[in-house]
């Protein structure tokens, strides 16, 4: 009797211990996304911050939670090989600047909006998709899906807004520039965009 | 004579549809035609529609813009309802019927989107999607001067059917009224989305390619209702090549 009940306890303990392991990947990724959303909303709700400070804070969050190296590889796909080591590094830096600044700009102006994390699921290649929906404001009901991959922790590798994947959108845009003017053309375009934005920002401050 | 013209138009459309299926150059075989049309439409937007929309936005308080948009979106619901049925989606059809009844009555002829407050699903269906659901390929990317509503051959072929489902048109209002209200809707929507449009135009790496792909991806997503992509599409989009 004694041994049976201790066996039961053992089994229960094992089950309880094992439960997080079963749930792990997808749930961890979702938790990461929930934290990211909560962090962004906290910045947006902080009335003491100026619009520019909000944007900078959100840009900093994007810097941390997005895997820009993987995103760059996905966006350039086969053309990644055409970039030498220095060009790759420059591309990742410029692309990170471009994306995180726009993430900050886009979210920074939201006031009434909330973001609700709805569902998540494990993809066949081990990535996790987390679906969110914007609530309130003029974008009420807009679906925003994040795809996360595990590297050093879970990081975002794509964002799909209303069916439009960011990776896919940039890939076709860059493919065109690449075909016309190669890696230098792509880097020049990105650097121009970033410089123009920085100049506009300096003018507004 | 007129019948012949229609015949010729239909033949051209079929040709474009077929060429899109067979081409290796992606979804834009008629780029040589589309890009100038895009340039023209974009010029019209920069020079006329954009300024008019910003003027409208400046004149009117925000709630007017929202109300006008709610009103027009409510008029889209009958079209969505019919296409729900044509796509054999009974549950969304029930939601959309409910949405229309609630917004038209409690929401004062659609000015207030009460249905969304009640979290009643908001679906958007049109005849182009219906054709897509039953297997018609999207066909080539295709723009038409002045009219910015559709972007594939299939959706342009479906457009007259969508127009016929416009309640104002179905109720026998004259053409001028239907087009007039269409213009008002476009101006109002342009005003609401002005910051995003201007930002995307400023920031896009290639504005034409950006708009083209956004429209094609969005339409594809609307037809599949966000269904999971195939394994090959997954690998293409998310496989890393070192």
Tab-separated table of C-alpha atoms in Angstrom:
chain	number	residue	atom	x	y	z
A	1	UNK	CA	0.000	0.000	0.000
A	2	UNK	CA	2.755	2.319	1.091
A	3	UNK	CA	4.852	1.600	-1.961
A	4	UNK	CA	1.868	1.976	-4.305
A	5	UNK	CA	0.976	5.397	-3.019
A	6	UNK	CA	4.566	6.590	-3.128
A	7	UNK	CA	4.685	5.307	-6.705
A	8	UNK	CA	1.619	7.348	-7.476
A	9	UNK	CA	3.194	10.430	-5.976
A	10	UNK	CA	6.311	9.772	-7.946
A	11	UNK	CA	4.302	9.506	-11.163
A	12	UNK	CA	2.439	12.704	-10.353
A	13	UNK	CA	5.631	14.529	-9.547
A	14	UNK	CA	7.115	13.323	-12.814
A	15	UNK	CA	4.046	14.395	-14.718
A	16	UNK	CA	4.030	17.799	-13.107
A	17	UNK	CA	7.726	18.158	-13.722
A	18	UNK	CA	7.334	17.042	-17.290
A	19	UNK	CA	4.366	19.248	-18.108
A	20	UNK	CA	6.364	22.419	-18.725
A	21	UNK	CA	8.735	20.424	-20.928
A	22	UNK	CA	5.852	19.261	-23.134
A	23	UNK	CA	4.423	22.713	-23.378
A	24	UNK	CA	7.776	24.405	-23.689
A	25	UNK	CA	8.627	25.669	-27.168
A	26	UNK	CA	5.354	27.157	-28.349
A	27	UNK	CA	4.412	28.455	-24.907
A	28	UNK	CA	7.804	30.044	-24.346
A	29	UNK	CA	7.557	31.813	-27.672
A	30	UNK	CA	4.068	33.030	-26.833
A	31	UNK	CA	5.261	34.250	-23.441
A	32	UNK	CA	8.073	36.169	-25.162
A	33	UNK	CA	5.561	37.791	-27.490
A	34	UNK	CA	3.205	38.611	-24.629
A	35	UNK	CA	6.058	40.268	-22.791
A	36	UNK	CA	7.045	42.224	-25.893
A	37	UNK	CA	3.459	43.411	-26.366
A	38	UNK	CA	3.182	44.327	-22.689
A	39	UNK	CA	6.469	46.251	-22.829
A	40	UNK	CA	5.353	48.172	-25.911
A	41	UNK	CA	1.974	49.004	-24.372
A	42	UNK	CA	3.656	50.188	-21.189
A	43	UNK	CA	5.699	52.641	-23.238
A	44	UNK	CA	2.599	53.803	-25.148
A	45	UNK	CA	0.603	54.296	-21.942
A	46	UNK	CA	3.294	56.400	-20.307
A	47	UNK	CA	1.855	59.897	-20.608
A	48	UNK	CA	5.089	61.450	-19.370
A	49	UNK	CA	6.998	60.390	-22.488
A	50	UNK	CA	7.169	62.495	-25.637
A	51	UNK	CA	6.283	60.913	-28.982
A	52	UNK	CA	9.950	60.782	-29.953
A	53	UNK	CA	10.970	59.142	-26.672
A	54	UNK	CA	8.205	56.582	-27.114
A	55	UNK	CA	9.456	55.790	-30.593
A	56	UNK	CA	13.030	55.439	-29.340
A	57	UNK	CA	11.947	53.125	-26.515
A	58	UNK	CA	9.946	50.921	-28.896
A	59	UNK	CA	12.838	50.872	-31.317
A	60	UNK	CA	15.022	49.621	-28.456
A	61	UNK	CA	12.506	46.846	-27.718
A	62	UNK	CA	12.547	45.818	-31.394
A	63	UNK	CA	16.366	45.786	-31.335
A	64	UNK	CA	16.254	43.213	-28.572
A	65	UNK	CA	13.341	41.027	-29.651
A	66	UNK	CA	13.910	40.794	-33.416
A	67	UNK	CA	16.541	38.528	-34.959
A	68	UNK	CA	17.800	40.864	-37.674
A	69	UNK	CA	20.548	38.537	-38.905
A	70	UNK	CA	18.059	35.763	-39.702
A	71	UNK	CA	15.622	38.316	-41.142
A	72	UNK	CA	18.356	39.644	-43.428
A	73	UNK	CA	19.177	36.132	-44.606
A	74	UNK	CA	15.517	35.395	-45.275
A	75	UNK	CA	14.944	38.655	-47.083
A	76	UNK	CA	17.986	38.230	-49.334
A	77	UNK	CA	17.571	34.446	-49.612
A	78	UNK	CA	19.814	33.220	-52.489
A	79	UNK	CA	21.257	36.680	-52.981
A	80	UNK	CA	22.795	36.587	-49.488
A	81	UNK	CA	25.679	34.725	-51.141
A	82	UNK	CA	26.330	37.662	-53.441
A	83	UNK	CA	27.189	39.872	-50.459
A	84	UNK	CA	30.725	39.685	-49.067
A	85	UNK	CA	31.315	39.683	-45.298
A	86	UNK	CA	31.513	43.475	-44.985
A	87	UNK	CA	28.465	44.004	-47.165
A	88	UNK	CA	26.496	41.471	-45.095
A	89	UNK	CA	27.381	43.275	-41.913
A	90	UNK	CA	26.428	46.616	-43.433
A	91	UNK	CA	23.172	45.168	-44.713
A	92	UNK	CA	22.195	43.751	-41.308
A	93	UNK	CA	23.008	47.065	-39.596
A	94	UNK	CA	21.087	49.172	-42.096
A	95	UNK	CA	18.149	46.781	-42.264
A	96	UNK	CA	17.959	46.695	-38.458
A	97	UNK	CA	17.969	50.488	-38.362
A	98	UNK	CA	15.275	50.642	-41.063
A	99	UNK	CA	12.948	48.066	-39.503
A	100	UNK	CA	13.265	49.035	-35.875
A	101	UNK	CA	12.821	52.734	-36.635
A	102	UNK	CA	9.679	52.002	-38.638
A	103	UNK	CA	8.375	49.689	-35.924
A	104	UNK	CA	8.850	52.542	-33.474
A	105	UNK	CA	7.256	55.077	-35.796
A	106	UNK	CA	4.278	52.889	-36.520
A	107	UNK	CA	3.519	51.862	-32.981
A	108	UNK	CA	4.657	55.083	-31.349
A	109	UNK	CA	1.658	57.036	-32.607
A	110	UNK	CA	-0.909	54.606	-31.195
A	111	UNK	CA	-2.808	55.845	-28.230
A	112	UNK	CA	-6.120	54.097	-27.914
A	113	UNK	CA	-4.973	50.817	-29.365
A	114	UNK	CA	-4.392	47.649	-27.394
A	115	UNK	CA	-2.875	44.438	-28.664
A	116	UNK	CA	-4.397	41.094	-27.822
A	117	UNK	CA	-2.394	37.874	-28.187
A	118	UNK	CA	-4.928	35.345	-29.494
A	119	UNK	CA	-3.439	31.991	-30.563
A	120	UNK	CA	-0.063	30.391	-31.148
A	121	UNK	CA	1.140	27.231	-32.804
A	122	UNK	CA	4.272	25.262	-33.538
A	123	UNK	CA	5.314	25.219	-37.198
A	124	UNK	CA	6.792	22.092	-38.819
A	125	UNK	CA	10.305	23.589	-38.873
A	126	UNK	CA	10.219	24.393	-35.150
A	127	UNK	CA	9.283	28.088	-35.505
A	128	UNK	CA	6.306	29.345	-33.550
A	129	UNK	CA	3.599	31.607	-34.974
A	130	UNK	CA	1.871	33.915	-32.537
A	131	UNK	CA	-1.280	35.634	-33.727
A	132	UNK	CA	-2.279	38.994	-32.310
A	133	UNK	CA	-5.075	41.415	-33.031
A	134	UNK	CA	-5.184	45.195	-32.615
A	135	UNK	CA	-8.113	46.338	-30.488
A	136	UNK	CA	-9.477	49.863	-30.509
A	137	UNK	CA	-8.508	52.863	-32.614
A	138	UNK	CA	-8.745	52.998	-36.370
A	139	UNK	CA	-6.936	49.679	-36.846
A	140	UNK	CA	-9.408	47.799	-34.661
A	141	UNK	CA	-9.548	44.139	-35.642
A	142	UNK	CA	-6.356	44.190	-37.757
A	143	UNK	CA	-4.518	40.872	-37.466
A	144	UNK	CA	-0.759	41.031	-36.830
A	145	UNK	CA	1.056	37.684	-36.814
A	146	UNK	CA	4.560	37.199	-35.506
A	147	UNK	CA	6.833	34.307	-36.402
A	148	UNK	CA	9.488	33.473	-33.835
A	149	UNK	CA	12.579	31.293	-34.064
A	150	UNK	CA	14.727	30.023	-31.244
A	151	UNK	CA	18.301	31.182	-31.240
A	152	UNK	CA	19.555	32.905	-28.150
A	153	UNK	CA	16.010	32.903	-26.789
A	154	UNK	CA	12.912	33.354	-28.927
A	155	UNK	CA	13.169	36.162	-31.430
A	156	UNK	CA	10.867	37.507	-34.127
A	157	UNK	CA	11.884	36.637	-37.703
A	158	UNK	CA	8.787	37.873	-39.555
A	159	UNK	CA	5.719	40.030	-39.025
A	160	UNK	CA	2.598	39.571	-41.148
A	161	UNK	CA	0.096	42.424	-41.114
A	162	UNK	CA	-3.204	41.796	-42.865
A	163	UNK	CA	-1.795	38.878	-44.877
A	164	UNK	CA	1.295	40.826	-45.957
A	165	UNK	CA	4.546	39.282	-44.760
A	166	UNK	CA	7.334	41.709	-44.102
A	167	UNK	CA	10.023	39.236	-45.218
A	168	UNK	CA	8.193	38.545	-48.460
A	169	UNK	CA	7.534	42.219	-49.140
A	170	UNK	CA	11.173	43.230	-48.628
A	171	UNK	CA	12.410	40.227	-50.576
A	172	UNK	CA	10.613	41.225	-53.773
A	173	UNK	CA	11.552	44.880	-53.374
A	174	UNK	CA	15.236	44.081	-52.873
A	175	UNK	CA	15.206	41.460	-55.656
A	176	UNK	CA	14.319	44.194	-58.098
A	177	UNK	CA	17.067	46.538	-56.918
A	178	UNK	CA	19.556	43.636	-56.828
A	179	UNK	CA	18.771	42.661	-60.396
A	180	UNK	CA	19.370	46.216	-61.528
A	181	UNK	CA	22.326	47.326	-59.432
A	182	UNK	CA	23.626	44.470	-57.256
A	183	UNK	CA	24.518	44.516	-53.532
A	184	UNK	CA	25.967	48.039	-53.682
A	185	UNK	CA	22.650	49.311	-55.082
A	186	UNK	CA	20.721	47.659	-52.250
A	187	UNK	CA	23.017	49.078	-49.589
A	188	UNK	CA	22.859	52.518	-51.177
A	189	UNK	CA	19.026	52.460	-51.202
A	190	UNK	CA	18.823	51.383	-47.574
A	191	UNK	CA	21.416	53.914	-46.435
A	192	UNK	CA	19.594	56.691	-48.302
A	193	UNK	CA	16.298	55.827	-46.606
A	194	UNK	CA	17.893	55.723	-43.167
A	195	UNK	CA	19.781	58.978	-43.706
A	196	UNK	CA	16.596	60.744	-44.866
A	197	UNK	CA	14.737	59.550	-41.784
A	198	UNK	CA	17.567	60.595	-39.464
A	199	UNK	CA	17.659	64.044	-41.097
A	200	UNK	CA	13.883	64.466	-40.687
A	201	UNK	CA	14.151	63.387	-37.062
A	202	UNK	CA	16.976	65.849	-36.370
A	203	UNK	CA	14.856	68.623	-37.881
A	204	UNK	CA	11.909	67.796	-35.627
A	205	UNK	CA	13.852	67.582	-32.383
B	1	UNK	CA	-20.237	46.440	-82.810
B	2	UNK	CA	-20.571	46.675	-79.073
B	3	UNK	CA	-20.846	42.896	-78.718
B	4	UNK	CA	-17.665	42.556	-80.707
B	5	UNK	CA	-15.861	44.966	-78.386
B	6	UNK	CA	-16.985	43.027	-75.356
B	7	UNK	CA	-15.841	39.829	-77.014
B	8	UNK	CA	-12.464	41.339	-77.716
B	9	UNK	CA	-12.176	42.572	-74.142
B	10	UNK	CA	-13.023	39.152	-72.781
B	11	UNK	CA	-10.484	37.511	-75.084
B	12	UNK	CA	-7.787	39.928	-73.914
B	13	UNK	CA	-8.640	39.263	-70.281
B	14	UNK	CA	-8.472	35.504	-70.824
B	15	UNK	CA	-5.138	35.940	-72.535
B	16	UNK	CA	-3.763	37.869	-69.567
B	17	UNK	CA	-5.127	35.258	-67.198
B	18	UNK	CA	-3.536	32.458	-69.195
B	19	UNK	CA	-0.218	34.245	-69.609
B	20	UNK	CA	-0.007	34.683	-65.851
B	21	UNK	CA	-0.389	30.964	-65.331
B	22	UNK	CA	2.290	30.042	-67.817
B	23	UNK	CA	4.832	32.771	-67.243
B	24	UNK	CA	8.088	32.236	-65.423
B	25	UNK	CA	8.409	35.944	-64.673
B	26	UNK	CA	6.260	35.896	-61.557
B	27	UNK	CA	2.817	37.407	-61.256
B	28	UNK	CA	3.521	40.558	-63.293
B	29	UNK	CA	3.990	39.614	-66.960
B	30	UNK	CA	2.386	42.873	-68.090
B	31	UNK	CA	4.749	45.079	-66.083
B	32	UNK	CA	5.467	47.190	-69.147
B	33	UNK	CA	1.781	48.164	-69.124
B	34	UNK	CA	1.240	48.244	-65.342
B	35	UNK	CA	4.131	50.467	-64.356
B	36	UNK	CA	3.043	53.488	-66.449
B	37	UNK	CA	-0.563	53.035	-65.240
B	38	UNK	CA	0.748	52.921	-61.671
B	39	UNK	CA	2.741	56.080	-62.351
B	40	UNK	CA	-0.395	57.787	-63.626
B	41	UNK	CA	-2.559	56.651	-60.697
B	42	UNK	CA	0.171	57.570	-58.224
B	43	UNK	CA	0.447	61.022	-59.795
B	44	UNK	CA	-3.311	61.436	-59.472
B	45	UNK	CA	-3.053	60.439	-55.830
B	46	UNK	CA	-0.203	62.849	-55.069
B	47	UNK	CA	-1.667	65.757	-57.013
B	48	UNK	CA	-5.397	65.425	-56.424
B	49	UNK	CA	-6.736	62.665	-54.193
B	50	UNK	CA	-4.169	63.113	-51.404
B	51	UNK	CA	-4.589	66.902	-51.078
B	52	UNK	CA	-8.411	66.667	-51.295
B	53	UNK	CA	-8.408	63.934	-48.643
B	54	UNK	CA	-6.165	65.961	-46.318
B	55	UNK	CA	-8.445	68.949	-46.834
B	56	UNK	CA	-11.431	66.818	-45.883
B	57	UNK	CA	-9.560	65.558	-42.833
B	58	UNK	CA	-8.682	69.132	-41.837
B	59	UNK	CA	-12.301	70.283	-42.177
B	60	UNK	CA	-13.989	67.437	-40.396
B	61	UNK	CA	-13.647	66.147	-36.848
B	62	UNK	CA	-12.423	62.561	-36.533
B	63	UNK	CA	-15.824	61.135	-35.632
B	64	UNK	CA	-17.256	62.279	-38.971
B	65	UNK	CA	-14.574	60.377	-40.879
B	66	UNK	CA	-15.201	57.291	-38.761
B	67	UNK	CA	-18.970	57.617	-39.187
B	68	UNK	CA	-18.727	57.989	-42.956
B	69	UNK	CA	-16.421	54.991	-43.146
B	70	UNK	CA	-18.764	52.920	-40.971
B	71	UNK	CA	-21.653	53.910	-43.226
B	72	UNK	CA	-19.885	52.733	-46.392
B	73	UNK	CA	-18.496	49.560	-44.790
B	74	UNK	CA	-22.032	48.692	-43.727
B	75	UNK	CA	-23.168	49.034	-47.343
B	76	UNK	CA	-20.480	46.471	-48.254
B	77	UNK	CA	-22.057	43.867	-45.973
B	78	UNK	CA	-24.832	42.702	-48.358
B	79	UNK	CA	-22.107	41.912	-50.900
B	80	UNK	CA	-20.151	40.039	-48.234
B	81	UNK	CA	-23.303	38.142	-47.205
B	82	UNK	CA	-24.082	36.998	-50.762
B	83	UNK	CA	-20.478	35.895	-51.240
B	84	UNK	CA	-20.471	34.063	-47.876
B	85	UNK	CA	-23.326	32.012	-49.288
B	86	UNK	CA	-21.640	31.550	-52.663
B	87	UNK	CA	-18.533	30.307	-50.822
B	88	UNK	CA	-20.629	27.943	-48.659
B	89	UNK	CA	-19.748	29.706	-45.399
B	90	UNK	CA	-23.006	29.569	-43.435
B	91	UNK	CA	-21.659	30.692	-40.063
B	92	UNK	CA	-19.943	33.839	-41.351
B	93	UNK	CA	-23.137	34.508	-43.326
B	94	UNK	CA	-25.114	34.495	-40.078
B	95	UNK	CA	-22.568	36.837	-38.450
B	96	UNK	CA	-22.679	39.222	-41.410
B	97	UNK	CA	-26.460	39.251	-41.550
B	98	UNK	CA	-26.461	40.025	-37.815
B	99	UNK	CA	-23.828	42.728	-38.333
B	100	UNK	CA	-25.903	44.394	-41.061
B	101	UNK	CA	-29.149	44.291	-39.069
B	102	UNK	CA	-27.527	45.626	-35.875
B	103	UNK	CA	-25.564	48.400	-37.563
B	104	UNK	CA	-28.394	49.504	-39.832
B	105	UNK	CA	-30.878	49.758	-36.959
B	106	UNK	CA	-29.148	50.361	-33.612
B	107	UNK	CA	-26.144	51.844	-35.434
B	108	UNK	CA	-28.311	54.481	-37.195
B	109	UNK	CA	-28.061	53.495	-40.899
B	110	UNK	CA	-24.583	52.157	-40.303
B	111	UNK	CA	-22.986	55.354	-38.928
B	112	UNK	CA	-22.046	53.652	-35.669
B	113	UNK	CA	-20.316	50.283	-35.781
B	114	UNK	CA	-22.244	48.746	-32.896
B	115	UNK	CA	-21.529	45.231	-34.219
B	116	UNK	CA	-17.801	45.624	-33.612
B	117	UNK	CA	-18.470	46.821	-30.073
B	118	UNK	CA	-20.431	43.595	-29.624
B	119	UNK	CA	-17.457	41.741	-31.116
B	120	UNK	CA	-19.517	40.398	-34.016
B	121	UNK	CA	-17.089	39.031	-36.580
B	122	UNK	CA	-16.221	41.400	-39.401
B	123	UNK	CA	-15.787	39.559	-42.707
B	124	UNK	CA	-14.942	41.005	-46.093
B	125	UNK	CA	-15.931	38.926	-49.084
B	126	UNK	CA	-16.367	39.835	-52.723
B	127	UNK	CA	-16.947	37.997	-55.966
B	128	UNK	CA	-13.247	37.885	-56.836
B	129	UNK	CA	-12.635	35.937	-53.626
B	130	UNK	CA	-15.539	33.640	-54.438
B	131	UNK	CA	-14.006	32.846	-57.829
B	132	UNK	CA	-10.676	32.246	-56.067
B	133	UNK	CA	-12.220	29.955	-53.467
B	134	UNK	CA	-13.644	27.776	-56.248
B	135	UNK	CA	-10.313	27.520	-57.999
B	136	UNK	CA	-10.036	30.446	-60.430
B	137	UNK	CA	-6.391	31.586	-60.406
B	138	UNK	CA	-5.724	35.228	-59.573
B	139	UNK	CA	-4.139	35.734	-62.985
B	140	UNK	CA	-1.757	38.524	-63.790
B	141	UNK	CA	-1.300	41.668	-61.740
B	142	UNK	CA	-3.359	44.265	-63.548
B	143	UNK	CA	-4.053	47.918	-62.872
B	144	UNK	CA	-6.640	50.128	-64.536
B	145	UNK	CA	-6.196	53.890	-64.913
B	146	UNK	CA	-8.054	56.042	-62.356
B	147	UNK	CA	-9.809	53.118	-60.632
B	148	UNK	CA	-7.667	51.889	-57.752
B	149	UNK	CA	-9.988	49.136	-56.535
B	150	UNK	CA	-8.625	45.868	-57.901
B	151	UNK	CA	-5.239	44.512	-58.901
B	152	UNK	CA	-5.606	41.116	-60.601
B	153	UNK	CA	-7.317	39.998	-63.796
B	154	UNK	CA	-9.669	37.732	-61.856
B	155	UNK	CA	-10.735	40.554	-59.550
B	156	UNK	CA	-11.360	42.936	-62.442
B	157	UNK	CA	-13.516	40.323	-64.159
B	158	UNK	CA	-15.456	39.960	-60.907
B	159	UNK	CA	-15.758	43.708	-60.346
B	160	UNK	CA	-19.013	44.271	-62.323
B	161	UNK	CA	-20.686	41.562	-60.236
B	162	UNK	CA	-19.558	43.350	-57.045
B	163	UNK	CA	-20.917	46.623	-58.386
B	164	UNK	CA	-24.278	44.975	-59.038
B	165	UNK	CA	-24.343	43.946	-55.360
B	166	UNK	CA	-23.944	47.557	-54.211
B	167	UNK	CA	-27.232	48.297	-52.418
B	168	UNK	CA	-27.513	51.752	-54.016
B	169	UNK	CA	-27.134	50.219	-57.455
B	170	UNK	CA	-29.461	47.324	-56.679
B	171	UNK	CA	-32.063	49.773	-55.347
B	172	UNK	CA	-32.053	51.500	-58.718
B	173	UNK	CA	-30.238	54.727	-57.823
B	174	UNK	CA	-28.821	56.403	-60.943
B	175	UNK	CA	-25.248	55.658	-61.953
B	176	UNK	CA	-24.045	59.166	-61.075
B	177	UNK	CA	-25.150	58.652	-57.503
B	178	UNK	CA	-23.429	55.282	-57.226
B	179	UNK	CA	-20.178	56.738	-58.579
B	180	UNK	CA	-20.530	59.910	-56.535
B	181	UNK	CA	-20.853	57.953	-53.333
B	182	UNK	CA	-17.943	55.776	-54.464
B	183	UNK	CA	-15.781	58.891	-54.801
B	184	UNK	CA	-16.853	60.122	-51.357
B	185	UNK	CA	-15.923	56.733	-49.910
B	186	UNK	CA	-12.510	56.758	-51.603
B	187	UNK	CA	-11.726	60.316	-50.407
B	188	UNK	CA	-12.804	59.503	-46.867
B	189	UNK	CA	-10.811	56.278	-46.731
B	190	UNK	CA	-7.795	58.014	-48.242
B	191	UNK	CA	-8.060	60.637	-45.475
B	192	UNK	CA	-8.201	57.992	-42.738
B	193	UNK	CA	-5.176	56.142	-44.075
B	194	UNK	CA	-3.184	59.212	-45.136
B	195	UNK	CA	-0.369	58.921	-42.556
B	196	UNK	CA	0.270	55.254	-43.402
B	197	UNK	CA	0.121	55.804	-47.169
B	198	UNK	CA	2.513	58.735	-47.020
B	199	UNK	CA	4.888	56.899	-44.704
B	200	UNK	CA	4.959	53.804	-46.893
B	201	UNK	CA	5.486	55.888	-49.987
B	202	UNK	CA	8.400	57.681	-48.327
B	203	UNK	CA	9.998	54.582	-46.853
B	204	UNK	CA	9.406	51.872	-49.464
B	205	UNK	CA	12.507	50.517	-51.137
B	206	UNK	CA	10.530	50.288	-54.384
B	207	UNK	CA	7.077	51.853	-54.190
B	208	UNK	CA	5.636	50.065	-57.231
B	209	UNK	CA	6.836	46.626	-56.108
B	210	UNK	CA	5.708	47.345	-52.548
B	211	UNK	CA	2.146	48.207	-53.600
B	212	UNK	CA	1.955	45.358	-56.102
B	213	UNK	CA	3.060	42.721	-53.616
B	214	UNK	CA	0.979	44.078	-50.774
B	215	UNK	CA	-2.117	43.866	-52.958
B	216	UNK	CA	-1.327	40.404	-54.346
B	217	UNK	CA	-0.470	38.958	-50.927
B	218	UNK	CA	-3.491	40.520	-49.320
B	219	UNK	CA	-5.838	39.134	-51.980
B	220	UNK	CA	-4.255	35.698	-51.734
B	221	UNK	CA	-4.677	35.771	-47.956
B	222	UNK	CA	-8.291	36.839	-48.299
B	223	UNK	CA	-9.042	33.939	-50.633
B	224	UNK	CA	-7.368	31.322	-48.431
B	225	UNK	CA	-8.592	33.054	-45.248
B	226	UNK	CA	-5.091	32.868	-43.813
B	227	UNK	CA	-4.786	29.088	-44.267
B	228	UNK	CA	-1.384	27.533	-43.653
B	229	UNK	CA	0.981	27.793	-46.632
B	230	UNK	CA	2.209	24.629	-48.361
B	231	UNK	CA	5.502	23.019	-47.271
B	232	UNK	CA	7.230	24.382	-50.387
B	233	UNK	CA	5.992	27.931	-49.712
B	234	UNK	CA	7.100	27.589	-46.088
B	235	UNK	CA	10.565	26.480	-47.127
B	236	UNK	CA	10.824	29.248	-49.694
B	237	UNK	CA	9.856	31.931	-47.223
B	238	UNK	CA	11.513	30.697	-44.025
B	239	UNK	CA	14.395	28.436	-45.055
B	240	UNK	CA	17.799	30.060	-44.553
B	241	UNK	CA	20.468	29.603	-47.214
B	242	UNK	CA	23.929	30.132	-45.790
